[in-house]
Short mmCIF file of C-alpha atoms in Angstrom, two decimals:
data_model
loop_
_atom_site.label_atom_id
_atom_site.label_comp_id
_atom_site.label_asym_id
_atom_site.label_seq_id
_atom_site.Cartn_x
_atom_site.Cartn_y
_atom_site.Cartn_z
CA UNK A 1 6.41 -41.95 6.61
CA UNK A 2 2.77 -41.49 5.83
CA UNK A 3 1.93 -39.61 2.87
CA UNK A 4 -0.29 -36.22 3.98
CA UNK A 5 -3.47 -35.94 2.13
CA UNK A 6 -4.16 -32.71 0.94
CA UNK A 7 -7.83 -32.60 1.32
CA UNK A 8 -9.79 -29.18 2.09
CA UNK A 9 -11.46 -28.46 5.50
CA UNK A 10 -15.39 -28.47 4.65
CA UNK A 11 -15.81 -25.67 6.91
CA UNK A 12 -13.72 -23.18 4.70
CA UNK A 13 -15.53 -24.71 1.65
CA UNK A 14 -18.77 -23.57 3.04
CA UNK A 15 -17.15 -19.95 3.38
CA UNK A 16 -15.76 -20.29 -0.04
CA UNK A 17 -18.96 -20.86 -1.08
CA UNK A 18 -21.24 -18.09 1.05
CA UNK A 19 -18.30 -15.51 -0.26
CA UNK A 20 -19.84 -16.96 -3.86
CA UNK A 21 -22.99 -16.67 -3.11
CA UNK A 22 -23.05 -13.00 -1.73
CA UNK A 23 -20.90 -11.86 -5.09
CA UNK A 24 -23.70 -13.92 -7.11
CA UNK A 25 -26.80 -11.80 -4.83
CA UNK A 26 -25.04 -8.41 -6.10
CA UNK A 27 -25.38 -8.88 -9.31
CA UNK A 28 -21.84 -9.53 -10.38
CA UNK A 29 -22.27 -12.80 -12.68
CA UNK A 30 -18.16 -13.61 -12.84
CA UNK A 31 -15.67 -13.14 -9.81
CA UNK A 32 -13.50 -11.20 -12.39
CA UNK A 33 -16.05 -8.02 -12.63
CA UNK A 34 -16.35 -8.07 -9.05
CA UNK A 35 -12.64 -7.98 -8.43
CA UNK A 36 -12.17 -5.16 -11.43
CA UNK A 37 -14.91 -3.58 -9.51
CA UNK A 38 -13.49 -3.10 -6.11
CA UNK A 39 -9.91 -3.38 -6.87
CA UNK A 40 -9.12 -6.99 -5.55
CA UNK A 41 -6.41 -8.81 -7.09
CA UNK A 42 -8.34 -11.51 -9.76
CA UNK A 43 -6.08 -14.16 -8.78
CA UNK A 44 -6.48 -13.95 -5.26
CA UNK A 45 -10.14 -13.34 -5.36
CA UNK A 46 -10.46 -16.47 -7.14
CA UNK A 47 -8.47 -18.37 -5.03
CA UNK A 48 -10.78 -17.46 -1.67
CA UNK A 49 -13.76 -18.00 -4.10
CA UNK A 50 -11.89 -21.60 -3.98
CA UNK A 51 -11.25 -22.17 -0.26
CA UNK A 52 -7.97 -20.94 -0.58
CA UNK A 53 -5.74 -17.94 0.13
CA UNK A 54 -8.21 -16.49 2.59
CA UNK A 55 -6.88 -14.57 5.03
CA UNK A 56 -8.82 -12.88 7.98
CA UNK A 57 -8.31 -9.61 6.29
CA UNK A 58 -10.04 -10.51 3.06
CA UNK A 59 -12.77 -11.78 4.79
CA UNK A 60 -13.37 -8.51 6.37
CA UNK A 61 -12.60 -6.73 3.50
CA UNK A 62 -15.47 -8.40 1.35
CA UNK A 63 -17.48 -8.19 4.25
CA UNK A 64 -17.76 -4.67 4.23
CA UNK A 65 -17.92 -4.50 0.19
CA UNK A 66 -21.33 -6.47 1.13
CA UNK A 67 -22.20 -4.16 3.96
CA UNK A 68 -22.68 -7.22 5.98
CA UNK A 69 -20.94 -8.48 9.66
CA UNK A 70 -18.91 -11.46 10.74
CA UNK A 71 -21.62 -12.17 13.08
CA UNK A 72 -24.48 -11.99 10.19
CA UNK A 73 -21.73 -14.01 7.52
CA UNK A 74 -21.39 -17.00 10.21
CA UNK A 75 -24.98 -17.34 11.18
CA UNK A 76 -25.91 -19.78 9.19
CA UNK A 77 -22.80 -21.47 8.93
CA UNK A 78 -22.22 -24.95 10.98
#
């Protein structure tokens, strides 16, 4: 039996990342002040800082922490 590869989707990378980036634009300089700040679990925000552990409720929740919407998030994702 072939061995599975555990190797990351690129597309949830690039979320990952964006999520990064938006914490980065506010001001927050470590993703354990921004957790602190809005009462995420550290752990777990790291982990979706990561591409991992993000589920679709997250996302929305650190959506509206940024004030921003899905549709505005995924624009300039491909």
């Amino acid at each position: 039996m072939a061995k599975k590869e555990n190797i990351q989707d690129k597309r949830i990378l690039k979320i990952a990342e964006k999520i990064k980036k938006l914490r980065i634009e506010k001001g927050f300089t470590s993703h354990e002040e921004f957790a602190w700040e809005f009462e995420i679990n550290r752990v777990q925000y790291w982990r979706i800082e990561k591409g991992s552990n993000l589920t679709l409720t997250s996302l929305l929740r650190i959506l509206d922490i940024h004030k921003i919407t899905l549709n505005d998030f995924f624009k300039d994702l491909d």
